[in-house]
Amino acid sequence: MNATAVSLQQVTVLGATGSIGSSTLDVIRQHPDRYQVFALTAHSRIAELKALCIEHQPRFAVVNDALAAQRLQSELRLAGVATQVLAGAQALCDVAAHPDVDAVMAAIVGAAGLPSAMAAVTAGKKILLANKETLVMSGALFMRAVHEHGAQLLPIDSEHNAIFQCLPCNYSEGLAPVGVRRILLTASGGPFRNSSYADLERVTPAQACAHPNWSMGQKISVDSATMMNKGLELIEACWLFAARPEQVEVVIHPQSVIHSLVDYVDGSVLAQLGNPDMRTPIAHAMAWPERIDSGVAPLDLCALARMDFFAPDLQRFACLRLAIEAAQAGGSAPIVLNAANEVAVAAFLRGDIRFTQIPQLIEDILGLDVVNQVQSLQEVLAVDQQARQQANSWLAKQKIHVGVSS
Ligand code: NAD
Ligand code: MG
């Protein structure tokens, strides 16, 4: 083995077939001298996963069910690829925590990404966290596990990666001790920033998924359109940067070039700018504290010409208001918010509810929650399951109601 091979970092990419997964593999592809793919995971796009295995030759691949795993295993053998194919949720945790892994990209979407992200942390890995739902659901437990197990947590969400770059390194005891007044969390405002409430009622899934600046998976695209994404990010920022909800201010910035800012008590405001391309935060986190090329074009300020800023409208974008309220309530409230949102977004994408019913469902389910402190991962998952059941009952009643009235 030569010296270069010894220094190669072994990377597991959880959610390899998704938007963040493919941007990650794009960065890895540009730096074969630094990174080697250890494991790749996917839920449903098995043909894409097969192509990725042929290209990256990982030690392991993980899919959802055993039958798909068997089929992929024999296809890879026929193609002369030695990858071992595993199946199921435990296998996701195993490839995240494997002793030979150095870094884990947590890019599964939704609550499904929580156990494997936690497994990477408890194994003390370098964790590149894209899955914001993990922190929304289990922020206190997750941050405690990061410290207890000596994991290295690097934020991938572009805003949080920007804040991380603008903060001094010793912020873990809170913002005030390091002279930070507040965090300014920028938001594009999504595709319906200027739409009236009447227009929002008629929004289709295709319109909601067409984000003006970012190309992303369906769930986060809808979250951006409702601005729930910014609400989840506010909660994410509180955990990552030991901030209180009132220390995080959301600012609409439609160009998505300033990825967020940090306001210091002396009046200095530091910002991180760049073209809206997730390969920048991914490359930053992967190489930190060094810098590597990401493949992103240099920012052309003269072509950009202007940058605009607005305050968010919490009435039209009720999801953002609900997330701020859940952040302030703490305990089980963010878990309920997240679960109800996942059920509501899936129902909207199926065409079962209108866009404006997403916040209605969430508000009704949050109203059922008696906010409790949550002490373990089991309790987090139990609250999540209960909220999903309540949200599904809400949907079932809605269907009966629609059936009766139509
Ligand atoms: P995506 O829908 O494009 O990809 C999701 C990935 O997760 C896929 O590989 C899919 O196979 C896998 N997956 C889905 N359900 C699963 C399950 N039940 N079990 C195991 N694997 C499953 O999503 P994305 O846009 O890449 O987003 C991934 C995460 O990163 C989300 O939490 C999102 O909020 C966050 N994020 C995304 C972006 C972005 O630009 N796309 C930016 C910031 C943060
Ligand atoms: Mg973001």
Short mmCIF file of C-alpha atoms and ligand atoms in Angstrom, two decimals:
data_model
loop_
_atom_site.label_atom_id
_atom_site.label_comp_id
_atom_site.label_asym_id
_atom_site.label_seq_id
_atom_site.Cartn_x
_atom_site.Cartn_y
_atom_site.Cartn_z
CA MET A 1 0.00 0.00 0.00
CA ASN A 2 1.43 3.42 -0.86
CA ALA A 3 1.26 6.57 1.30
CA THR A 4 -1.62 8.11 -0.67
CA ALA A 5 -3.81 5.04 -0.23
CA VAL A 6 -3.23 5.09 3.54
CA SER A 7 -4.49 8.69 3.86
CA LEU A 8 -7.68 8.06 1.82
CA GLN A 9 -10.80 8.87 3.84
CA GLN A 10 -13.45 6.17 3.77
CA VAL A 11 -16.87 7.76 3.25
CA THR A 12 -20.34 6.31 3.71
CA VAL A 13 -23.03 8.14 1.77
CA LEU A 14 -26.48 7.57 3.29
CA GLY A 15 -29.08 8.54 0.67
CA ALA A 16 -26.63 8.26 -2.23
CA THR A 17 -29.29 8.46 -4.96
CA GLY A 18 -30.76 11.74 -3.70
CA SER A 19 -29.92 15.30 -4.55
CA ILE A 20 -27.37 15.73 -1.73
CA GLY A 21 -26.07 12.20 -2.29
CA SER A 22 -25.28 12.88 -5.94
CA SER A 23 -23.66 16.26 -5.18
CA THR A 24 -21.51 14.49 -2.58
CA LEU A 25 -20.45 11.85 -5.08
CA ASP A 26 -19.64 14.62 -7.52
CA VAL A 27 -17.22 16.17 -5.01
CA ILE A 28 -15.74 12.74 -4.19
CA ARG A 29 -15.28 12.05 -7.92
CA GLN A 30 -13.14 15.20 -8.19
CA HIS A 31 -10.82 14.09 -5.37
CA PRO A 32 -9.93 10.41 -5.78
CA ASP A 33 -6.66 11.12 -3.93
CA ARG A 34 -8.59 12.08 -0.76
CA TYR A 35 -11.84 10.10 -0.61
CA GLN A 36 -12.96 6.56 -1.24
CA VAL A 37 -16.58 5.44 -1.11
CA PHE A 38 -17.04 2.86 1.63
CA ALA A 39 -20.82 2.36 1.44
CA LEU A 40 -23.75 3.70 -0.57
CA THR A 41 -27.41 3.46 0.42
CA ALA A 42 -30.68 4.00 -1.43
CA HIS A 43 -34.35 3.43 -0.78
CA SER A 44 -35.99 2.84 -4.13
CA ARG A 45 -33.86 3.87 -7.12
CA ILE A 46 -32.03 0.57 -7.34
CA ALA A 47 -30.91 0.94 -10.97
CA GLU A 48 -29.21 4.23 -10.06
CA LEU A 49 -27.59 2.63 -7.05
CA LYS A 50 -26.30 -0.19 -9.25
CA ALA A 51 -24.67 2.31 -11.62
CA LEU A 52 -23.10 4.11 -8.63
CA CYS A 53 -21.74 0.80 -7.29
CA ILE A 54 -20.21 -0.01 -10.65
CA GLU A 55 -18.55 3.42 -10.71
CA HIS A 56 -17.40 3.72 -7.07
CA GLN A 57 -16.95 0.02 -6.13
CA PRO A 58 -17.98 0.50 -2.48
CA ARG A 59 -17.42 -2.25 0.10
CA PHE A 60 -21.18 -2.19 0.95
CA ALA A 61 -24.46 -1.11 -0.59
CA VAL A 62 -27.71 -0.95 1.41
CA VAL A 63 -31.27 -1.05 0.09
CA ASN A 64 -34.63 -1.17 1.81
CA ASP A 65 -35.85 -4.73 1.27
CA ALA A 66 -34.23 -8.14 1.14
CA LEU A 67 -35.57 -9.12 -2.29
CA ALA A 68 -34.20 -5.98 -3.94
CA ALA A 69 -30.89 -6.62 -2.16
CA GLN A 70 -30.67 -10.17 -3.54
CA ARG A 71 -31.43 -8.99 -7.06
CA LEU A 72 -28.87 -6.17 -6.88
CA GLN A 73 -26.29 -8.54 -5.41
CA SER A 74 -26.54 -10.95 -8.34
CA GLU A 75 -26.56 -8.14 -10.93
CA LEU A 76 -23.40 -6.67 -9.38
CA ARG A 77 -21.71 -10.08 -9.33
CA LEU A 78 -22.50 -10.47 -13.03
CA ALA A 79 -20.95 -7.04 -13.62
CA GLY A 80 -17.81 -8.16 -11.77
CA VAL A 81 -18.36 -5.81 -8.79
CA ALA A 82 -17.40 -7.13 -5.33
CA THR A 83 -19.79 -4.85 -3.35
CA GLN A 84 -21.71 -6.70 -0.64
CA VAL A 85 -25.41 -5.76 -0.66
CA LEU A 86 -27.28 -5.50 2.64
CA ALA A 87 -30.93 -4.72 3.42
CA GLY A 88 -32.93 -2.86 6.03
CA ALA A 89 -32.73 -0.12 8.64
CA GLN A 90 -30.15 -1.88 10.86
CA ALA A 91 -27.80 -2.20 7.88
CA LEU A 92 -27.98 1.61 7.43
CA CYS A 93 -26.75 1.97 11.01
CA ASP A 94 -24.07 -0.70 10.50
CA VAL A 95 -22.49 0.99 7.47
CA ALA A 96 -22.62 4.35 9.30
CA ALA A 97 -20.86 2.97 12.39
CA HIS A 98 -18.43 0.50 10.74
CA PRO A 99 -14.95 0.75 12.29
CA ASP A 100 -13.32 1.33 8.88
CA VAL A 101 -15.45 4.43 8.12
CA ASP A 102 -14.00 7.93 8.62
CA ALA A 103 -16.84 10.18 7.47
CA VAL A 104 -20.59 9.73 7.05
CA MET A 105 -22.76 11.90 4.83
CA ALA A 106 -26.24 11.78 6.43
CA ALA A 107 -28.44 12.61 3.42
CA ILE A 108 -31.50 10.41 3.86
CA VAL A 109 -34.66 12.52 3.80
CA GLY A 110 -36.97 12.82 6.80
CA ALA A 111 -37.27 10.97 10.10
CA ALA A 112 -36.01 7.80 8.36
CA GLY A 113 -32.53 9.33 8.53
CA LEU A 114 -32.42 9.69 12.31
CA PRO A 115 -31.24 6.22 13.50
CA SER A 116 -28.33 5.98 11.04
CA ALA A 117 -27.18 9.56 11.76
CA MET A 118 -27.28 8.75 15.47
CA ALA A 119 -25.35 5.52 14.82
CA ALA A 120 -22.58 7.50 13.10
CA VAL A 121 -22.40 9.89 16.05
CA THR A 122 -22.30 7.20 18.74
CA ALA A 123 -19.48 5.54 16.78
CA GLY A 124 -17.58 8.85 17.03
CA LYS A 125 -17.44 9.51 13.28
CA LYS A 126 -17.00 12.71 11.35
CA ILE A 127 -20.64 13.34 10.46
CA LEU A 128 -21.67 15.59 7.59
CA LEU A 129 -25.26 16.35 8.50
CA ALA A 130 -27.69 17.20 5.70
CA ASN A 131 -30.67 15.49 7.36
CA LYS A 132 -32.03 18.45 9.37
CA GLU A 133 -34.99 16.38 10.60
CA THR A 134 -32.54 14.55 12.91
CA LEU A 135 -31.81 17.73 14.87
CA VAL A 136 -35.44 18.87 14.79
CA MET A 137 -36.54 15.58 16.32
CA SER A 138 -33.72 14.81 18.71
CA GLY A 139 -31.51 17.89 18.99
CA ALA A 140 -30.71 17.59 22.72
CA LEU A 141 -29.93 13.86 22.54
CA PHE A 142 -28.00 14.20 19.31
CA MET A 143 -25.79 17.08 20.51
CA ARG A 144 -25.14 15.28 23.79
CA ALA A 145 -24.12 12.15 21.86
CA VAL A 146 -21.79 14.23 19.65
CA HIS A 147 -19.96 15.50 22.74
CA GLU A 148 -19.98 12.21 24.65
CA HIS A 149 -18.62 10.16 21.75
CA GLY A 150 -16.21 12.75 20.36
CA ALA A 151 -17.92 12.86 16.97
CA GLN A 152 -17.14 15.76 14.64
CA LEU A 153 -20.35 17.40 13.45
CA LEU A 154 -20.23 19.53 10.30
CA PRO A 155 -23.38 21.15 8.93
CA ILE A 156 -24.25 20.62 5.26
CA ASP A 157 -27.41 22.71 5.08
CA SER A 158 -26.11 25.75 3.18
CA GLU A 159 -27.32 28.26 5.79
CA HIS A 160 -25.83 26.36 8.70
CA ASN A 161 -22.63 25.73 6.87
CA ALA A 162 -22.47 29.50 6.24
CA ILE A 163 -23.11 30.28 9.91
CA PHE A 164 -20.47 27.74 10.92
CA GLN A 165 -18.00 29.53 8.64
CA CYS A 166 -18.88 32.96 10.13
CA LEU A 167 -18.79 31.96 13.81
CA PRO A 168 -15.63 31.72 15.91
CA CYS A 169 -14.76 28.11 16.80
CA ASN A 170 -15.65 28.32 20.53
CA TYR A 171 -19.43 28.87 20.35
CA SER A 172 -20.51 25.66 22.07
CA GLU A 173 -21.46 27.42 25.34
CA GLY A 174 -23.81 29.84 23.57
CA LEU A 175 -23.64 32.92 21.38
CA ALA A 176 -23.32 35.70 23.99
CA PRO A 177 -19.94 34.55 25.38
CA VAL A 178 -18.39 34.85 21.89
CA GLY A 179 -19.89 38.30 21.25
CA VAL A 180 -22.63 37.21 18.86
CA ARG A 181 -25.90 39.15 19.03
CA ARG A 182 -27.94 37.06 16.62
CA ILE A 183 -27.91 34.80 13.63
CA LEU A 184 -29.55 36.01 10.42
CA LEU A 185 -30.92 32.96 8.62
CA THR A 186 -31.59 33.74 4.98
CA ALA A 187 -34.46 32.20 3.02
CA SER A 188 -35.20 32.41 -0.69
CA GLY A 189 -38.92 32.67 0.06
CA GLY A 190 -39.54 29.79 -2.36
CA PRO A 191 -41.56 29.83 -5.59
CA PHE A 192 -44.63 31.50 -3.99
CA ARG A 193 -42.93 34.38 -2.23
CA ASN A 194 -45.25 36.89 -3.91
CA SER A 195 -48.35 34.71 -4.31
CA SER A 196 -51.64 35.70 -2.70
CA TYR A 197 -53.37 33.31 -0.29
CA ALA A 198 -55.97 32.63 -3.00
CA ASP A 199 -53.18 31.61 -5.39
CA LEU A 200 -51.61 29.38 -2.72
CA GLU A 201 -54.87 27.41 -2.47
CA ARG A 202 -54.49 26.32 -6.10
CA VAL A 203 -50.80 25.37 -6.04
CA THR A 204 -50.03 21.99 -7.65
CA PRO A 205 -47.28 19.56 -6.53
CA ALA A 206 -45.33 20.25 -9.74
CA GLN A 207 -45.39 24.01 -9.06
CA ALA A 208 -44.36 23.48 -5.44
CA CYS A 209 -41.42 21.30 -6.45
CA ALA A 210 -40.06 23.84 -8.95
CA HIS A 211 -37.74 25.86 -6.72
CA PRO A 212 -36.40 29.05 -8.33
CA ASN A 213 -32.76 28.70 -7.12
CA TRP A 214 -32.07 25.19 -5.84
CA SER A 215 -32.56 21.75 -7.37
CA MET A 216 -33.55 19.46 -4.47
CA GLY A 217 -35.56 16.38 -3.51
CA GLN A 218 -39.38 16.61 -3.53
CA LYS A 219 -39.94 16.81 0.23
CA ILE A 220 -37.50 19.66 0.90
CA SER A 221 -38.78 21.46 -2.22
CA VAL A 222 -42.33 21.46 -0.80
CA ASP A 223 -40.92 22.48 2.59
CA SER A 224 -39.21 25.43 0.89
CA ALA A 225 -42.46 26.39 -0.82
CA THR A 226 -44.40 26.38 2.49
CA MET A 227 -41.37 27.88 4.31
CA MET A 228 -41.49 24.98 6.75
CA ASN A 229 -37.93 24.38 5.58
CA LYS A 230 -36.87 27.67 7.18
CA GLY A 231 -38.72 26.75 10.34
CA LEU A 232 -36.93 23.39 10.52
CA GLU A 233 -33.68 25.25 9.85
CA LEU A 234 -34.34 27.68 12.69
CA ILE A 235 -34.66 24.72 15.07
CA GLU A 236 -31.59 23.12 13.49
CA ALA A 237 -29.60 26.36 14.05
CA CYS A 238 -30.63 26.51 17.72
CA TRP A 239 -29.16 23.05 18.35
CA LEU A 240 -26.06 23.41 16.23
CA PHE A 241 -25.06 26.80 17.59
CA ALA A 242 -26.43 26.73 21.15
CA ALA A 243 -28.86 29.56 20.26
CA ARG A 244 -32.28 30.43 21.64
CA PRO A 245 -35.08 30.75 19.05
CA GLU A 246 -35.24 34.54 19.55
CA GLN A 247 -31.54 34.78 18.63
CA VAL A 248 -32.29 33.49 15.11
CA GLU A 249 -33.95 35.91 12.72
CA VAL A 250 -35.28 34.83 9.34
CA VAL A 251 -34.62 37.21 6.43
CA ILE A 252 -35.98 36.67 2.92
CA HIS A 253 -33.24 37.02 0.32
CA PRO A 254 -34.62 35.84 -3.04
CA GLN A 255 -31.26 35.56 -4.85
CA SER A 256 -29.93 32.87 -2.43
CA VAL A 257 -26.38 34.18 -2.71
CA ILE A 258 -25.85 35.18 0.91
CA HIS A 259 -26.29 31.82 2.63
CA SER A 260 -26.65 33.36 6.12
CA LEU A 261 -25.02 35.93 8.41
CA VAL A 262 -23.74 36.35 11.96
CA ASP A 263 -24.31 39.68 13.74
CA TYR A 264 -21.73 40.53 16.44
CA VAL A 265 -22.27 42.92 19.35
CA ASP A 266 -19.75 45.43 17.94
CA GLY A 267 -21.93 45.86 14.84
CA SER A 268 -19.86 43.62 12.57
CA VAL A 269 -21.97 41.36 10.39
CA LEU A 270 -20.17 38.44 8.75
CA ALA A 271 -21.75 36.64 5.81
CA GLN A 272 -20.86 33.71 3.61
CA LEU A 273 -21.69 34.13 -0.08
CA GLY A 274 -21.56 31.83 -3.07
CA ASN A 275 -23.54 30.52 -6.00
CA PRO A 276 -26.49 28.38 -4.86
CA ASP A 277 -24.89 24.97 -5.36
CA MET A 278 -24.74 22.40 -2.55
CA ARG A 279 -21.31 21.23 -3.66
CA THR A 280 -19.84 24.28 -1.86
CA PRO A 281 -21.03 23.37 1.67
CA ILE A 282 -20.37 19.68 0.95
CA ALA A 283 -16.77 20.31 -0.15
CA HIS A 284 -16.28 22.70 2.78
CA ALA A 285 -17.46 20.13 5.31
CA MET A 286 -15.64 17.21 3.72
CA ALA A 287 -12.26 18.95 3.67
CA TRP A 288 -12.63 21.06 6.84
CA PRO A 289 -10.43 22.64 8.11
CA GLU A 290 -8.75 22.55 4.70
CA ARG A 291 -10.33 23.80 1.45
CA ILE A 292 -10.80 21.85 -1.76
CA ASP A 293 -12.21 22.59 -5.19
CA SER A 294 -15.95 21.85 -5.39
CA GLY A 295 -16.55 22.35 -9.09
CA VAL A 296 -18.80 25.38 -8.38
CA ALA A 297 -18.35 28.39 -10.67
CA PRO A 298 -16.89 31.52 -9.03
CA LEU A 299 -19.48 34.07 -7.89
CA ASP A 300 -19.92 36.90 -10.41
CA LEU A 301 -21.12 39.87 -8.32
CA CYS A 302 -21.47 42.21 -11.31
CA ALA A 303 -23.68 39.69 -13.13
CA LEU A 304 -25.73 39.34 -9.95
CA ALA A 305 -25.96 43.16 -9.73
CA ARG A 306 -28.36 43.35 -6.79
CA MET A 307 -29.44 41.62 -3.62
CA ASP A 308 -32.84 42.09 -1.96
CA PHE A 309 -34.03 41.50 1.59
CA PHE A 310 -37.53 41.29 3.10
CA ALA A 311 -39.16 40.26 6.35
CA PRO A 312 -41.10 36.95 6.15
CA ASP A 313 -44.91 36.99 6.13
CA LEU A 314 -45.94 34.62 8.95
CA GLN A 315 -49.61 34.77 7.96
CA ARG A 316 -49.29 33.53 4.39
CA PHE A 317 -46.49 31.17 5.46
CA ALA A 318 -48.08 29.74 8.58
CA CYS A 319 -45.67 26.77 8.58
CA LEU A 320 -42.85 29.13 9.57
CA ARG A 321 -44.94 30.54 12.42
CA LEU A 322 -45.80 27.02 13.62
CA ALA A 323 -42.13 25.99 13.58
CA ILE A 324 -41.12 29.08 15.58
CA GLU A 325 -43.84 28.27 18.11
CA ALA A 326 -42.67 24.65 18.31
CA ALA A 327 -39.06 25.82 18.79
CA GLN A 328 -40.18 28.04 21.68
CA ALA A 329 -42.28 25.25 23.24
CA GLY A 330 -39.38 22.76 22.94
CA GLY A 331 -39.66 19.17 24.26
CA SER A 332 -41.89 17.00 22.10
CA ALA A 333 -43.33 19.90 20.05
CA PRO A 334 -40.68 19.90 17.27
CA ILE A 335 -41.04 16.10 16.92
CA VAL A 336 -44.80 16.48 16.44
CA LEU A 337 -44.28 19.39 14.03
CA ASN A 338 -41.87 17.33 11.95
CA ALA A 339 -44.01 14.18 11.87
CA ALA A 340 -47.21 16.07 11.00
CA ASN A 341 -45.33 17.94 8.29
CA GLU A 342 -43.96 14.75 6.73
CA VAL A 343 -47.46 13.22 6.61
CA ALA A 344 -48.96 16.45 5.25
CA VAL A 345 -46.32 16.90 2.53
CA ALA A 346 -46.71 13.28 1.38
CA ALA A 347 -50.51 13.76 1.24
CA PHE A 348 -50.10 16.98 -0.75
CA LEU A 349 -47.73 15.26 -3.20
CA ARG A 350 -50.32 12.45 -3.66
CA GLY A 351 -52.96 15.07 -4.40
CA ASP A 352 -54.99 14.26 -1.24
CA ILE A 353 -54.88 17.75 0.30
CA ARG A 354 -54.40 21.31 -0.90
CA PHE A 355 -51.17 23.23 -0.35
CA THR A 356 -52.88 25.49 2.20
CA GLN A 357 -54.06 22.45 4.18
CA ILE A 358 -50.46 21.54 5.04
CA PRO A 359 -50.23 24.14 7.86
CA GLN A 360 -53.85 23.41 8.88
CA LEU A 361 -53.05 19.74 9.47
CA ILE A 362 -49.86 20.58 11.37
CA GLU A 363 -51.55 23.18 13.56
CA ASP A 364 -54.36 20.78 14.48
CA ILE A 365 -51.92 17.98 15.38
CA LEU A 366 -49.64 20.33 17.35
CA GLY A 367 -52.75 21.41 19.26
CA LEU A 368 -53.19 17.80 20.48
CA ASP A 369 -49.66 17.65 21.91
CA VAL A 370 -49.11 18.09 25.62
CA VAL A 371 -45.49 19.19 25.43
CA ASN A 372 -43.29 16.67 27.27
CA GLN A 373 -39.54 16.45 27.75
CA VAL A 374 -38.12 13.57 25.73
CA GLN A 375 -35.27 11.60 27.30
CA SER A 376 -34.36 8.81 24.87
CA LEU A 377 -34.35 7.90 21.20
CA GLN A 378 -37.16 5.40 21.90
CA GLU A 379 -39.29 8.22 23.31
CA VAL A 380 -38.53 10.40 20.28
CA LEU A 381 -39.64 7.62 17.94
CA ALA A 382 -42.77 6.96 20.03
CA VAL A 383 -43.82 10.64 19.86
CA ASP A 384 -43.09 10.60 16.12
CA GLN A 385 -45.27 7.52 15.59
CA GLN A 386 -48.15 8.87 17.63
CA ALA A 387 -48.14 12.18 15.75
CA ARG A 388 -48.12 10.32 12.43
CA GLN A 389 -51.15 8.28 13.53
CA GLN A 390 -52.97 11.46 14.54
CA ALA A 391 -52.06 13.11 11.25
CA ASN A 392 -53.30 10.10 9.29
CA SER A 393 -56.59 10.16 11.24
CA TRP A 394 -56.89 13.85 10.35
CA LEU A 395 -56.43 12.94 6.69
CA ALA A 396 -58.97 10.10 6.92
CA LYS A 397 -61.56 12.48 8.43
CA GLN A 398 -60.79 14.99 5.71
CA LYS A 399 -61.49 12.35 3.05
CA ILE A 400 -64.83 11.44 4.65
CA HIS A 401 -65.65 15.13 4.87
CA VAL A 402 -64.74 15.69 1.20
CA GLY A 403 -66.69 12.53 0.26
CA VAL A 404 -69.84 13.77 2.06
CA SER A 405 -69.71 17.28 0.69
CA SER A 406 -68.93 16.37 -2.95
P1 NAD B 1 -33.85 13.30 -1.96
O1 NAD B 1 -35.29 12.98 -1.88
O2 NAD B 1 -33.29 13.81 -3.25
O3 NAD B 1 -32.98 12.01 -1.54
C1 NAD B 1 -33.27 11.29 -0.39
C2 NAD B 1 -32.39 10.06 -0.28
O4 NAD B 1 -32.84 9.34 0.88
C3 NAD B 1 -32.47 9.10 -1.45
O5 NAD B 1 -31.22 8.50 -1.68
C4 NAD B 1 -33.46 8.03 -0.98
O6 NAD B 1 -33.22 6.78 -1.58
C5 NAD B 1 -33.17 7.99 0.51
N1 NAD B 1 -34.34 7.60 1.29
C6 NAD B 1 -35.60 8.12 1.21
N2 NAD B 1 -36.42 7.51 2.10
C7 NAD B 1 -35.66 6.60 2.75
C8 NAD B 1 -35.94 5.65 3.77
N3 NAD B 1 -37.18 5.51 4.30
N4 NAD B 1 -34.93 4.86 4.20
C9 NAD B 1 -33.70 4.98 3.68
N5 NAD B 1 -33.36 5.86 2.71
C10 NAD B 1 -34.34 6.66 2.26
O7 NAD B 1 -33.56 14.33 -0.78
P2 NAD B 1 -32.45 15.49 -0.71
O8 NAD B 1 -32.98 16.72 -1.33
O9 NAD B 1 -31.13 14.95 -1.15
O10 NAD B 1 -32.43 15.77 0.86
C11 NAD B 1 -31.82 14.87 1.77
C12 NAD B 1 -31.72 15.54 3.14
O11 NAD B 1 -30.85 16.66 3.03
C13 NAD B 1 -33.06 16.09 3.66
O12 NAD B 1 -33.11 15.93 5.04
C14 NAD B 1 -33.01 17.56 3.30
O13 NAD B 1 -33.76 18.36 4.18
C15 NAD B 1 -31.52 17.84 3.45
N6 NAD B 1 -31.04 18.97 2.63
C16 NAD B 1 -31.15 18.92 1.28
C17 NAD B 1 -30.71 19.99 0.51
C18 NAD B 1 -30.77 19.94 -1.00
O14 NAD B 1 -30.30 20.88 -1.64
N7 NAD B 1 -31.31 18.92 -1.61
C19 NAD B 1 -30.19 21.13 1.14
C20 NAD B 1 -30.09 21.15 2.51
C21 NAD B 1 -30.52 20.06 3.26
MG MG B 2 -31.01 25.11 3.69
#
